[in-house]
Every structure is written in structure tokens, then in C-alpha cells.
PDB file of C-alpha atoms and ligand atoms in Angstrom:
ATOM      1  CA  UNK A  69      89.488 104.315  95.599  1.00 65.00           C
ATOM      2  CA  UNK A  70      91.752 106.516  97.715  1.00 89.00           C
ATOM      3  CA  UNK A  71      94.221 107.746  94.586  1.00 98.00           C
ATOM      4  CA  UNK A  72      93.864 111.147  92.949  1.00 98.00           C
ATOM      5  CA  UNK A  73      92.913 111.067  89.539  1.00 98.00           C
ATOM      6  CA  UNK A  74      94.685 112.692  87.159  1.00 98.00           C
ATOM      7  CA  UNK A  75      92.950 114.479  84.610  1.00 98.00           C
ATOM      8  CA  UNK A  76      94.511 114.195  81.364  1.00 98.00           C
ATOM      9  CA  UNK A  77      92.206 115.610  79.705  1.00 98.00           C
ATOM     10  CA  UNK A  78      91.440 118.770  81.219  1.00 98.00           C
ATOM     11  CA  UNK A  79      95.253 119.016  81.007  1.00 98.00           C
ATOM     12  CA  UNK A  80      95.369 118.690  78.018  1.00 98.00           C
ATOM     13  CA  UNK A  81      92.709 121.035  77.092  1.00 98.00           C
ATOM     14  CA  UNK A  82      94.407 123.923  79.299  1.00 98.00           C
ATOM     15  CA  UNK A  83      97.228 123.612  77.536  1.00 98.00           C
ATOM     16  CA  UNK A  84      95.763 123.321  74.126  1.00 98.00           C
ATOM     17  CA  UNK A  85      94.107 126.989  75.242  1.00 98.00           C
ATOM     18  CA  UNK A  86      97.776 128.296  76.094  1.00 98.00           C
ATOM     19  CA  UNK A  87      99.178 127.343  72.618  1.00 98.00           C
ATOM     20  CA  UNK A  88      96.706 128.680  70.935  1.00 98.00           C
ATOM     21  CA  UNK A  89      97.167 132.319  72.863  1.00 98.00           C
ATOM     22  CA  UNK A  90     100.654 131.538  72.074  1.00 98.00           C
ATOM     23  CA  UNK A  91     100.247 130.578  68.419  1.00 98.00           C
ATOM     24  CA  UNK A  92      98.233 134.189  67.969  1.00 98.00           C
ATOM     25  CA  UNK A  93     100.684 136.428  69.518  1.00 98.00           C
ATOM     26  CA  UNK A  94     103.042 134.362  67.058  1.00 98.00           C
ATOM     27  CA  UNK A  95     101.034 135.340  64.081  1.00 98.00           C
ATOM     28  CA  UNK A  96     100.894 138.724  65.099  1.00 97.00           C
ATOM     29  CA  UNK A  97     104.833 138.828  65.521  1.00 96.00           C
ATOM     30  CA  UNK A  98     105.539 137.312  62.385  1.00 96.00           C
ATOM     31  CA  UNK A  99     102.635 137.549  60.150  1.00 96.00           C
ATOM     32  CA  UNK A 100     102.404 134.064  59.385  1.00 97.00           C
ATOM     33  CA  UNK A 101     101.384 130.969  61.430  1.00 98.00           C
ATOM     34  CA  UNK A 102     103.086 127.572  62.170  1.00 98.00           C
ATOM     35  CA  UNK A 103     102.632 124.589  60.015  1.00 98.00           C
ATOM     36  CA  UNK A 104     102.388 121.073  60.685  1.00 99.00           C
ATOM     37  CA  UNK A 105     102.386 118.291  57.939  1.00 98.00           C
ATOM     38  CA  UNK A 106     101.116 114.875  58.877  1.00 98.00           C
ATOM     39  CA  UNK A 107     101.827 112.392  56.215  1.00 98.00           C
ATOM     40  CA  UNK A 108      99.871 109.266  56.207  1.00 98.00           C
ATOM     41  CA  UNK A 109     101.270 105.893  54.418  1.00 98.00           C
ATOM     42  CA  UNK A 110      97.870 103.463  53.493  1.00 97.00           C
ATOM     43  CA  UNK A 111      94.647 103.302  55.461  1.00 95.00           C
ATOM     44  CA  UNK A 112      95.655 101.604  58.526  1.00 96.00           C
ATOM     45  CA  UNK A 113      92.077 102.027  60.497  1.00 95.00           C
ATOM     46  CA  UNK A 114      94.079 103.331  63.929  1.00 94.00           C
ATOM     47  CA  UNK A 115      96.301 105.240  61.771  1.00 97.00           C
ATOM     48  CA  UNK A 116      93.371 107.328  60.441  1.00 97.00           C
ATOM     49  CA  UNK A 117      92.096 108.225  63.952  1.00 96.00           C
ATOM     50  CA  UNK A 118      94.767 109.173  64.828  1.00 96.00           C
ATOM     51  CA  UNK A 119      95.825 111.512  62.342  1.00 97.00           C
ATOM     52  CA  UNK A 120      92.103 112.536  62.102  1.00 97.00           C
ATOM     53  CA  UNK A 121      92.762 114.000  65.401  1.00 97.00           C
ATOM     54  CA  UNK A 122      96.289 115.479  64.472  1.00 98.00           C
ATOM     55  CA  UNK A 123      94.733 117.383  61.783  1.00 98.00           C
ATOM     56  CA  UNK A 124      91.440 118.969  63.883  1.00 98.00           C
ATOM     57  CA  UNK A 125      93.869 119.781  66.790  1.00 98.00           C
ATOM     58  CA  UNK A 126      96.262 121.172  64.675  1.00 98.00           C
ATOM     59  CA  UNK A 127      93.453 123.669  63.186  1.00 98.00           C
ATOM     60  CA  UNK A 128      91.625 124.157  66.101  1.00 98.00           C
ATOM     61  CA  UNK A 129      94.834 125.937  67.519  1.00 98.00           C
ATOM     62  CA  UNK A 130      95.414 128.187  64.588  1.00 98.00           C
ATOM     63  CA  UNK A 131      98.050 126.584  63.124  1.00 98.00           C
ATOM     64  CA  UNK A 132      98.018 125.229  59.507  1.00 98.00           C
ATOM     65  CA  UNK A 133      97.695 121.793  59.128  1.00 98.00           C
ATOM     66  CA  UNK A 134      98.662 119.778  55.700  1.00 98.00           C
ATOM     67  CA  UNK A 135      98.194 116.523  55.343  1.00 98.00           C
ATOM     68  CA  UNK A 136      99.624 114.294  52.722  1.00 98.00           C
ATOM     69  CA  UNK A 137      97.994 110.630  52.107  1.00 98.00           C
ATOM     70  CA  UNK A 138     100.010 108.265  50.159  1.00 98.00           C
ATOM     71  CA  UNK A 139      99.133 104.600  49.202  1.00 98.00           C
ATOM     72  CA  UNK A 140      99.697 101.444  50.459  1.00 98.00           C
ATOM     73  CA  UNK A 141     102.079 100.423  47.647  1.00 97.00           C
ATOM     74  CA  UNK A 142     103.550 104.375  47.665  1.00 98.00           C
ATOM     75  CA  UNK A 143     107.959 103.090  46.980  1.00 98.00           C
ATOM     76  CA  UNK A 144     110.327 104.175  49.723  1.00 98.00           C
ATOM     77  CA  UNK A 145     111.954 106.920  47.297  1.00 98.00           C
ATOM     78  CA  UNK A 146     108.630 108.558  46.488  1.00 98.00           C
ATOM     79  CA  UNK A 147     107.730 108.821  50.560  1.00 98.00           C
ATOM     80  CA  UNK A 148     112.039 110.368  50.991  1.00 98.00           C
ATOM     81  CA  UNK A 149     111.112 112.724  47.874  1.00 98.00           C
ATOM     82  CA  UNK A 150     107.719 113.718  49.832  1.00 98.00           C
ATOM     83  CA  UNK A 151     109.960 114.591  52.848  1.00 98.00           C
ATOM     84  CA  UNK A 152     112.600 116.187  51.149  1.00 98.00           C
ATOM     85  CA  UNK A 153     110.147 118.577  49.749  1.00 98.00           C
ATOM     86  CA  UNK A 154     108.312 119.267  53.172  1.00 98.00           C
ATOM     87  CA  UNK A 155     112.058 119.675  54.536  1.00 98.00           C
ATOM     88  CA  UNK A 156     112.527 122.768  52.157  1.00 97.00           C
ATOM     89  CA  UNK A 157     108.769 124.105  52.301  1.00 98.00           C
ATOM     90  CA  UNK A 158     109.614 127.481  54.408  1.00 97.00           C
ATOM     91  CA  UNK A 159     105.680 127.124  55.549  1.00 98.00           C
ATOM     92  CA  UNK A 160     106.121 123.701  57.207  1.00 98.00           C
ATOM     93  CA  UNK A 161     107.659 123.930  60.386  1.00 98.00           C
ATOM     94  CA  UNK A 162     106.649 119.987  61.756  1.00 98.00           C
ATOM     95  CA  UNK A 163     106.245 117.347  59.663  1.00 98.00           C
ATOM     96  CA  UNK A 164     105.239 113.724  60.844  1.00 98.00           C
ATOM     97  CA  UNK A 165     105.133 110.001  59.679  1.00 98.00           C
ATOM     98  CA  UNK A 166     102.515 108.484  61.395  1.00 98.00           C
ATOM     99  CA  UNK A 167     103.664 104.873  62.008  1.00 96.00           C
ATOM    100  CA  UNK A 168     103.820 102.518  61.503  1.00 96.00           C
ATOM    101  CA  UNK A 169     104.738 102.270  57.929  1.00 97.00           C
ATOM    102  CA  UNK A 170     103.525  99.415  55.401  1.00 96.00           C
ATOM    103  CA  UNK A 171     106.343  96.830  55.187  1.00 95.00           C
ATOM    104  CA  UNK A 172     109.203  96.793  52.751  1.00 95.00           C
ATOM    105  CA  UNK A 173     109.525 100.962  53.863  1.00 98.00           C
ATOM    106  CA  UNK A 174     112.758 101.344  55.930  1.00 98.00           C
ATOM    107  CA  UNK A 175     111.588 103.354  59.026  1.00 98.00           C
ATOM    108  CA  UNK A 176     114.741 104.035  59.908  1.00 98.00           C
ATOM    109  CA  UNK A 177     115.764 105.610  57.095  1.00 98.00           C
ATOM    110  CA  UNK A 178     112.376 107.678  56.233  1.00 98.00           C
ATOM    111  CA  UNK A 179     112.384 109.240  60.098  1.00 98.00           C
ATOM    112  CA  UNK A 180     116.258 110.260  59.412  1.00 98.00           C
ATOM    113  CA  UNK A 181     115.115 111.690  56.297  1.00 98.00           C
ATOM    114  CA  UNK A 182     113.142 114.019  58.098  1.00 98.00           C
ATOM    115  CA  UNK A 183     115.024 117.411  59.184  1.00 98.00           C
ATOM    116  CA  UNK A 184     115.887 117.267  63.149  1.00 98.00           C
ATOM    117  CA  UNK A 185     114.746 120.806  63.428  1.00 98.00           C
ATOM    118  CA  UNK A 186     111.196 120.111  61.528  1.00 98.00           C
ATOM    119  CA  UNK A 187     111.228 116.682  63.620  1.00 98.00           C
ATOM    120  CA  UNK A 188     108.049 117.501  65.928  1.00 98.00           C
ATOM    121  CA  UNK A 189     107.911 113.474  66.725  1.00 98.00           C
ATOM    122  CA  UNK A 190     111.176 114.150  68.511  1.00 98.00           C
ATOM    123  CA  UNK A 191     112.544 110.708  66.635  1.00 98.00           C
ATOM    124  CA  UNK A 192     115.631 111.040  64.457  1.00 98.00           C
ATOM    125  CA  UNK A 193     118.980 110.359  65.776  1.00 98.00           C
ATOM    126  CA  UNK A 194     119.821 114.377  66.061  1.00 98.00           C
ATOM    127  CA  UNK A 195     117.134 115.019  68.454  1.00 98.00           C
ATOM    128  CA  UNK A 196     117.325 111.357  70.618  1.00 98.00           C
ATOM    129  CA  UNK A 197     120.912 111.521  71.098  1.00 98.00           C
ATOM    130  CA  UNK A 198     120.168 115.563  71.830  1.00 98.00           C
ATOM    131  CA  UNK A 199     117.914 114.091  74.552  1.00 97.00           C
ATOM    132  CA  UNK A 200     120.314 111.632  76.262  1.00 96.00           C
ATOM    133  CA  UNK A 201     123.236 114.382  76.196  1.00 96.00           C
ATOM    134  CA  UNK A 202     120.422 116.324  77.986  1.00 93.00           C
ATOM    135  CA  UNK A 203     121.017 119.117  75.222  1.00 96.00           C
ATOM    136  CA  UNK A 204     117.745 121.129  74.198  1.00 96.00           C
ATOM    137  CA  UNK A 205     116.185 118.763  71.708  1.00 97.00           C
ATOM    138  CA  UNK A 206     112.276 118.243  70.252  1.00 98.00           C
ATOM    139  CA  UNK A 207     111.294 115.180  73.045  1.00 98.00           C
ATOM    140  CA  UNK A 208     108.911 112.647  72.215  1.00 98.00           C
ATOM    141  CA  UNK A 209     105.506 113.637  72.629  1.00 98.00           C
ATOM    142  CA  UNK A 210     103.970 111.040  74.665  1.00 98.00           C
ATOM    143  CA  UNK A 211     106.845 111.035  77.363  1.00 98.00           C
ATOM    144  CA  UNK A 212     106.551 114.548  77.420  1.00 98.00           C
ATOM    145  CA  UNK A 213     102.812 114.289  78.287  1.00 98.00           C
ATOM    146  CA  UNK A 214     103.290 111.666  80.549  1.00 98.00           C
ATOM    147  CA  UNK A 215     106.361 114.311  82.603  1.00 98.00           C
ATOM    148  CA  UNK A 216     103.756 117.251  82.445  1.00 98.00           C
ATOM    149  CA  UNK A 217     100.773 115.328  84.621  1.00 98.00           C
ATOM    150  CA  UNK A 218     103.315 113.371  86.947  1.00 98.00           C
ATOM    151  CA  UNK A 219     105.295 117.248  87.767  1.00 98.00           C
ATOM    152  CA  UNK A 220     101.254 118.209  88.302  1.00 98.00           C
ATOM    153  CA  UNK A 221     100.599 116.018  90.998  1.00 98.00           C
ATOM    154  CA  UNK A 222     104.413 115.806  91.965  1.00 98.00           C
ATOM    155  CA  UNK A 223     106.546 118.943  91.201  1.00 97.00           C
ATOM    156  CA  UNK A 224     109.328 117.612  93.195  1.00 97.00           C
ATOM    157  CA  UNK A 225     111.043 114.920  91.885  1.00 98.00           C
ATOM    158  CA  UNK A 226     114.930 114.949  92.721  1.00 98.00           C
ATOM    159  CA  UNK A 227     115.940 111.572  94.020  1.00 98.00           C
ATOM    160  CA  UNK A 228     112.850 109.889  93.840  1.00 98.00           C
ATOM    161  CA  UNK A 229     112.734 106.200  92.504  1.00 98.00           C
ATOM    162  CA  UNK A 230     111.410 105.894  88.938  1.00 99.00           C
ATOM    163  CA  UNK A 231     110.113 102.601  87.086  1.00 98.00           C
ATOM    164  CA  UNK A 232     109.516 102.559  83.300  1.00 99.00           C
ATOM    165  CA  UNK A 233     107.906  99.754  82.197  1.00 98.00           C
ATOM    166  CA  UNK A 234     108.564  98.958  78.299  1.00 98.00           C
ATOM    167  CA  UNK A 235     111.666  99.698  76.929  1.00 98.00           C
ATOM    168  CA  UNK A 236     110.692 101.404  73.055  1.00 97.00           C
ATOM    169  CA  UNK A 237     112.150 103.719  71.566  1.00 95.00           C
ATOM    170  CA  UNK A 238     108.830 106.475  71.311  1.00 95.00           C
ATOM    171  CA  UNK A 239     108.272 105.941  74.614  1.00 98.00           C
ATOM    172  CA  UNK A 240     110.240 104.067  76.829  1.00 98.00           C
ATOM    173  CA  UNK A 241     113.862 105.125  76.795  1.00 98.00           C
ATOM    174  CA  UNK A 242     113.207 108.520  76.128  1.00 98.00           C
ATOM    175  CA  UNK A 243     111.107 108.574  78.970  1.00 98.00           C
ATOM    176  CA  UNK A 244     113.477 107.871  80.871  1.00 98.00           C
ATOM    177  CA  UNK A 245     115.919 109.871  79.841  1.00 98.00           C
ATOM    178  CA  UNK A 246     113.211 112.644  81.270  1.00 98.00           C
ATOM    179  CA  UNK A 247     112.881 111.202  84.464  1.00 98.00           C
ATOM    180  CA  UNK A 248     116.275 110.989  84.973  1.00 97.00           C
ATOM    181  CA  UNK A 249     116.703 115.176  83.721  1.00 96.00           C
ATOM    182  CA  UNK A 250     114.221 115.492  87.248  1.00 97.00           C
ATOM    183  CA  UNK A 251     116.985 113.331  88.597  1.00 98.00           C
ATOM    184  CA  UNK A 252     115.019 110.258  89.368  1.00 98.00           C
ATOM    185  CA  UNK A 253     116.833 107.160  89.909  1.00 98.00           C
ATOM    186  CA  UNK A 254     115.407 105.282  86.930  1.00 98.00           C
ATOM    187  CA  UNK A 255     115.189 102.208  86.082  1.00 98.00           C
ATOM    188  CA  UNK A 256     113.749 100.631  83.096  1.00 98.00           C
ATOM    189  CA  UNK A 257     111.998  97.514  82.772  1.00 98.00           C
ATOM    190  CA  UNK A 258     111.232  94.698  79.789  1.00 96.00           C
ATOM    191  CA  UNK A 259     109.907  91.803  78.541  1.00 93.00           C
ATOM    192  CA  UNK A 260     113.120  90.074  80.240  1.00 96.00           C
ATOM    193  CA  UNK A 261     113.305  91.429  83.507  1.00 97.00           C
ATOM    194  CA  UNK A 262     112.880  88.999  86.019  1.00 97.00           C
ATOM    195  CA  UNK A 263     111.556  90.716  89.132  1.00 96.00           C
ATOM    196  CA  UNK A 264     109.334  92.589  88.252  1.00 98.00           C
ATOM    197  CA  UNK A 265     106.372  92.880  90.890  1.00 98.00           C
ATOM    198  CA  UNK A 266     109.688  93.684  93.535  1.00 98.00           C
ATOM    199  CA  UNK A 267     110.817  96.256  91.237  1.00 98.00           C
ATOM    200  CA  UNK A 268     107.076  97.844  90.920  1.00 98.00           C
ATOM    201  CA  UNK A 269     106.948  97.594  94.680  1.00 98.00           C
ATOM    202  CA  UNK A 270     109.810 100.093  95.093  1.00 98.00           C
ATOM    203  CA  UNK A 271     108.532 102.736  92.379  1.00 98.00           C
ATOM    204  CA  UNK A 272     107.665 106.090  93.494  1.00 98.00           C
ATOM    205  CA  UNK A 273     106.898 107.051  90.293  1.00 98.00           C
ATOM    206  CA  UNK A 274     105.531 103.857  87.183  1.00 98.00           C
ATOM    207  CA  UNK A 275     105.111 104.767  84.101  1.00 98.00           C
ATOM    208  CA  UNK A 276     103.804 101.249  82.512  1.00 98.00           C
ATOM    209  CA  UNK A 277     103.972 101.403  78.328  1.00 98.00           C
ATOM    210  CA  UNK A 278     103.694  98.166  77.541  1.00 98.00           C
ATOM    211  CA  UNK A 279     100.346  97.299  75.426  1.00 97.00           C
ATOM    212  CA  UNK A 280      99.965  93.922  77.414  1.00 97.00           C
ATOM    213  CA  UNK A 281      96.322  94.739  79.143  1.00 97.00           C
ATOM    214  CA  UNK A 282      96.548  95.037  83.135  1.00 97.00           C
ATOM    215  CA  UNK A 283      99.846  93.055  83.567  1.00 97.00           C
ATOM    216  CA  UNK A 284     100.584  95.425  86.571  1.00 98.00           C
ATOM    217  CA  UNK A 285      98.551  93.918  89.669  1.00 98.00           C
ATOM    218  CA  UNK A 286      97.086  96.659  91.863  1.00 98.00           C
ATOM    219  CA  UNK A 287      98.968  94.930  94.823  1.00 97.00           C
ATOM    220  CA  UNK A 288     102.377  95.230  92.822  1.00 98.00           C
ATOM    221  CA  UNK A 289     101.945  99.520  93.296  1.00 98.00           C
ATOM    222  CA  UNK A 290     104.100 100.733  96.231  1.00 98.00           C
ATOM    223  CA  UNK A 291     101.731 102.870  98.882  1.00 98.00           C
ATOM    224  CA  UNK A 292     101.343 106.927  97.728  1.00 98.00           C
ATOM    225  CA  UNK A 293     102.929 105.673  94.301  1.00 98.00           C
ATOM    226  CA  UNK A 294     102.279 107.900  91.130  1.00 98.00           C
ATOM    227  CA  UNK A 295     101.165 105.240  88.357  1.00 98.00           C
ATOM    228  CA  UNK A 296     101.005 106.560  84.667  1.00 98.00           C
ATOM    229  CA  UNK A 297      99.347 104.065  82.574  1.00 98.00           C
ATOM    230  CA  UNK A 298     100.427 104.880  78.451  1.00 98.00           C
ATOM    231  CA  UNK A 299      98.814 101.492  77.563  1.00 97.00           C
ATOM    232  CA  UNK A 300      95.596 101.321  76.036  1.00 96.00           C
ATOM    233  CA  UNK A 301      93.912  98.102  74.698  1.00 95.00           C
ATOM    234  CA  UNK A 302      90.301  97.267  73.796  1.00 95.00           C
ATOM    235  CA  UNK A 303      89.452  94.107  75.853  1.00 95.00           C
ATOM    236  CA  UNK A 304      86.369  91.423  75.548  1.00 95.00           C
ATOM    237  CA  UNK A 305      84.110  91.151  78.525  1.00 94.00           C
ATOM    238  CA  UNK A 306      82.174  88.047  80.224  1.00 91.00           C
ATOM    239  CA  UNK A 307      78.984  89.575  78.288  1.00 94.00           C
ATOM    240  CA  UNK A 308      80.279  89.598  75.230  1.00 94.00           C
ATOM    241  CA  UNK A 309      80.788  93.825  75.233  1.00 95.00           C
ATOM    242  CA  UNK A 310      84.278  95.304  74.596  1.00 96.00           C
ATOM    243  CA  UNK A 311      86.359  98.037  76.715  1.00 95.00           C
ATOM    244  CA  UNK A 312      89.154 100.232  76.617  1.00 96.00           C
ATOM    245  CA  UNK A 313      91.845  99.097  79.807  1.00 97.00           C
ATOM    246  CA  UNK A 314      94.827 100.344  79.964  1.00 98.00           C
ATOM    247  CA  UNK A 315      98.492  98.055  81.643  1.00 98.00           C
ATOM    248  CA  UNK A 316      97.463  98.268  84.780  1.00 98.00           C
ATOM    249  CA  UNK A 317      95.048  96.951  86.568  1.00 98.00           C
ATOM    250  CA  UNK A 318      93.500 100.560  87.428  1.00 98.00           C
ATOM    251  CA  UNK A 319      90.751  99.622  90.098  1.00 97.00           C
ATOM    252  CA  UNK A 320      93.525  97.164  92.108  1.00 98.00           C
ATOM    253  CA  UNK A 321      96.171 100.124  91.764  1.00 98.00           C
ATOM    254  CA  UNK A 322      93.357 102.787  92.506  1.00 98.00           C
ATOM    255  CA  UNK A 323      93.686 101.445  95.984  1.00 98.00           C
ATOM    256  CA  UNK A 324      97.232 101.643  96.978  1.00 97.00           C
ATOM    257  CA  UNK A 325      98.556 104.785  94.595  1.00 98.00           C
ATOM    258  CA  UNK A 326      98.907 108.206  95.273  1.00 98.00           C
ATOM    259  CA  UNK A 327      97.668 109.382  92.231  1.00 98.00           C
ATOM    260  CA  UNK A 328      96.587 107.617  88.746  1.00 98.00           C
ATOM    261  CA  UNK A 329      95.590 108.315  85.178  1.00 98.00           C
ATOM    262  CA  UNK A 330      92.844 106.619  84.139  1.00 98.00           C
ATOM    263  CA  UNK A 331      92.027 104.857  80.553  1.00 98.00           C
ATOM    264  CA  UNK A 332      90.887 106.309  78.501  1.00 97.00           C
ATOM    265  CA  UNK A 333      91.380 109.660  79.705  1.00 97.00           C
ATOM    266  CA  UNK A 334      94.606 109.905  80.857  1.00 98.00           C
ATOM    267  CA  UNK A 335      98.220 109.924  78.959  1.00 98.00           C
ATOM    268  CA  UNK A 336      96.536 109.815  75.386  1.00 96.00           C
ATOM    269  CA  UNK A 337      94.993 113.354  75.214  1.00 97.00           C
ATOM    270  CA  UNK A 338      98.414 114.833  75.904  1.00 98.00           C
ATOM    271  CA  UNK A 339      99.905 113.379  73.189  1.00 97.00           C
ATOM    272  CA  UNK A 340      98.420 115.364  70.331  1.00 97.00           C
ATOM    273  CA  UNK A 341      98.599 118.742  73.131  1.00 98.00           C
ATOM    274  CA  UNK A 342     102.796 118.216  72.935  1.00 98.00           C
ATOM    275  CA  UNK A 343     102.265 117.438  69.035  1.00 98.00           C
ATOM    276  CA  UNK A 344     101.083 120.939  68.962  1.00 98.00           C
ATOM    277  CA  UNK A 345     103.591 122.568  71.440  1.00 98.00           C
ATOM    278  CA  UNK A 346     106.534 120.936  69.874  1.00 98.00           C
ATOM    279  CA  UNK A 347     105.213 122.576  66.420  1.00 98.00           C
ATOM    280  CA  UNK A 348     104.898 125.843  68.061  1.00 98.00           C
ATOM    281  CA  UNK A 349     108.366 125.378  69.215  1.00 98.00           C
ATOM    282  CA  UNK A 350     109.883 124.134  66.472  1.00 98.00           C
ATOM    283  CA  UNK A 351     108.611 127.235  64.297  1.00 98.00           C
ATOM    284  CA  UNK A 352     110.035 129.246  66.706  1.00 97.00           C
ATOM    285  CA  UNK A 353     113.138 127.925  66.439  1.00 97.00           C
ATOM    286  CA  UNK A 354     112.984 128.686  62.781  1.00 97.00           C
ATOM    287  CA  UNK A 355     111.679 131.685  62.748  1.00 93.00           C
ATOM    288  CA  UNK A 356     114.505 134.049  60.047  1.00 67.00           C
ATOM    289  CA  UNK A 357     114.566 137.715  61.704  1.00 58.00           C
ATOM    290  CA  UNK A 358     114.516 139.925  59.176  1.00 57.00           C
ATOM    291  CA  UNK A 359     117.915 141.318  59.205  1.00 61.00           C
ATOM    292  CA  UNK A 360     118.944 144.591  60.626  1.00 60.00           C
ATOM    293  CA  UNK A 361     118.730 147.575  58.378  1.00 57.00           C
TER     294      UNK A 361
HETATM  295  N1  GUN B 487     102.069 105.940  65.814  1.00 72.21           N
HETATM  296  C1  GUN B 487     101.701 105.731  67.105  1.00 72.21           C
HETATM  297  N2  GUN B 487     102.156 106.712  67.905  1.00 72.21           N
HETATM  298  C2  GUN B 487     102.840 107.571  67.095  1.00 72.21           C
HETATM  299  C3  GUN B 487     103.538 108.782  67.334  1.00 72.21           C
HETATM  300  O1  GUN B 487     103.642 109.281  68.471  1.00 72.21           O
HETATM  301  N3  GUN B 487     104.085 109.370  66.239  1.00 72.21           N
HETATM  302  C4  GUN B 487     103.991 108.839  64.991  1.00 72.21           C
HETATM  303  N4  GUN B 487     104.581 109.482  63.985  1.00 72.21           N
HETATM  304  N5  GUN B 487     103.360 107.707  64.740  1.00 72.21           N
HETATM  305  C5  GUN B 487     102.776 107.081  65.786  1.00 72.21           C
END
């Protein structure tokens, strides 16, 4: 292996440390600290996880955490009246919908329900179309993550060529829309494009989010490349054990890239650390001075 690795974890953790310095002198400003809500539709077993983890990292940075669990069969005007009343809640300052959302709900309509200044997921129209305007906006937090370790290992970025791989809306387009901020010439990639391997081969940057397990081939990774991998899937192996890979084929691309996150290990961890940041933000941002005397 010749790449660096990059450490999303201990990236994440040193900037879990810095909100949480920044979440006390907060408290101390304002006498109050920020709130997240995480509300959780049925018992989808990844769903739990993750919001498990939400709700620990939430409190383990000194920030309230309230979580709201709602069942399976929960009608899509109880889940907008839940909202509506976290919208006007003065001690809520982020409120997620973990997805995805039991069918017959209207995700659409439940995320613009959600107030864009509250909107820590970064995901109703207000604060996407804020992002492609390039207008100061809540971003994504997995794209976010994924800009933070790349500008790590790569603080200059002007004019370099950028490939996203997947084409969603969490991660995808608005990661683009951040590479292209760093003025990247970006391209994005999808299920349809044709050339792909030639397009990888060009990429100075790849950020693959695709959930198809190792679809990029380490030879497809152009020399001194920096390869972020969002993908992770649990895969069966010749002797019958399971592991965690991510969508690219990390030991092939180990061997041509400049630097590479691994999986597990990589993107994921700062995920939950811009969760927090974009609370801490977002709070902020709503903070009501008390008005002059
Ligand atoms: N489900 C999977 N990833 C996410 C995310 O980033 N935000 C929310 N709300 N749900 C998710």
C-alpha cells in the first residue's frame, strides 16, 4: 500500500472535542445549551443504530438531545403535527427524520415540513437550493464530512478534476455542489453513465457513494488520486464470515491513490461530527439577543 490513510475517525473525534469547547462557551454566553431532536418512524434495525449513535454523540457534547419514537403505522399528519411542534419548541434548535420513512409517508412533504433554519440534515428545498446558489445554507452532513478529510490531505483544490460517483440527493449532488464551491471541475456520475472506468481514470479527487460493494477497480484510480469511499456494505466471504467493504475496491485502489479512507473507519464517523456542528450552528443562528436597554 503506498496511499495515505485517512483517518476519519480521529477526525472526527478532534472535532467532536472542538464542538464541545464550543458548545460550553455557548452555554456560558447564553445560559442555555443547543438542542437536537431526532425523531425515529418504526424500528428499522439500521435506523436504530444509527440514531443510537445520534443521541450518545449528541450528549456526549453537551448538547441536549430529545428523541421522539413513533410507530410503524404512526399517519403522515400525526408525524407533520410532531414537527410542527418541534418547529415552535424555542429549546430545539435541530430536529431530524431519520430515513427512511415507512411507506405510504410522503418524504417529501415531512422534510419540507421541517423549518430550513432547524433543518440540521441540510435537506429541505430552502437550504439545497441555498447550497447550489452557493448562499450560506445548513449542507448535508455526510458531504460535508467527506469535504473536511479531502481539504486535510488536500487544502488546495482550485481547478482540480472532481468525480462523484452516485448521483442522490443526501449525498451526491450536494456534494458536488461543494466541490465545485473549491472550484473543482466536477463531474457527476450514475447508474447510466457509460464510461465510467475513463472517467475514474481522470479524477483527482473520487468520491464513490454508490452502495454497490467494490464496483470501483483499484486499476480504474488515476496515480496520487484522493479516493473517498461513502459506501459501506456488509459482504459474505469464501468461509462463510461476513465484512464491512466499502465501493471501492480499497486494497486495488490502496496501490495507485494518493490518499484513501478506509471502511469502516473512514467517511461514516464524520457524519454524526457535522450532525453536531450543524446543530451548534444552527442554534447560533437562532440565538434572540436580548434587546438593548
Ligand atoms: N438515513 C441515512 N442517512 C441519513 C441522514 O444523513 N439523515 C437522515 N435523516 N436519515 C438518514
Amino acid at each position: 500500500m503506498s496511499a495515505q490513510l485517512i483517518d476519519g475517525k480521529a477526525a472526527a473525534l478532534r472535532l467532536r472535542e472542538q464542538i464541545a469547547a464550543d458548545v460550553r462557551d455557548f452555554a456560558d454566553q447564553f445560559g442555555y445549551a443547543p438542542g437536537l431532536a431526532v425523531v425515529l418512524v418504526g424500528s428499522d434495525p439500521a435506523s436504530e443504530v444509527y440514531v443510537r449513535n445520534k443521541v450518545i454523540a449528541t450528549e456526549e457534547a453537551g448538547m441536549h438531545s430529545f428523541e421522539f419514537r413513533l410507530p410503524v403505522d404512526v399517519t403522515e399528519g400525526e408525524l407533520l403535527n410532531c414537527i410542527d411542534r418541534l418547529n415552535s419548541d424555542p429549546t430545539v434548535h435541530g430536529i431530524l427524520v431519520q430515513l427512511p420513512l415507512p411507506k405510504g409517508i410522503d418524504v417529501s412533504r415531512v422534510i419540507e415540513r421541517i423549518s430550513p433554519t432547524k433543518d440540521v440534515d441540510g435537506f429541505t428545498i430552502t437550504n439545497t437550493g441555498r447550497l447550489a446558489a452557493g448562499l450560506e445554507s445548513l449542507e448535508p452532513c455526510t458531504p460535508a464530512g467527506v469535504m473536511m478529510l479531502i481539504k486535510g490531505v488536500r487544502p488546495e483544490l482550485v481547478g482540480l478534476s472532481a468525480l462523484v460517483v452516485g448521483a442522490s440527493n443526501i449525498v451526491g449532488k450536494p456534494m458536488a455542489r461543494l466541490l465545485l464551491k473549491e472550484r473543482c471541475t466536477v463531474t457527476i456520475a450514475h447508474s447510466k453513465t457509460i464510461d465510467l472506468r475513463e472517467r475514474c481514470r481522470e479524477a483527482d479527487i473520487l468520491v464513490v457513494a454508490t452502495g454497490v460493494p467494490e464496483m470501483i477497480s483499484g486499476g480504474w484510480i488515476k496515480p496520487g488520486a484522493t479516493v473517498i469511499d461513502v459506501g459501506i456494505s456488509r459482504i459474505s466471504c469464501e468461509d462463510g464470515r461476513t465484512r464491512l467493504v466499502g465501493d471501492v475496491d480499497f486494497v486495488g485502489a490502496s496501490k495507485s491513490a494518493g490518499a484513501i479512507t478506509p471502511v469502516p473507519g473512514g467517511v461514516g464517523p464524520m457524519t454524526i461530527a457535522c450532525l453536531l456542528a450543524n446543530t451548534l450552528t444552527a442554534a447560533k443562528r437562532q440565538v434572540q439577543l436580548p434587546a438593548a436597554e
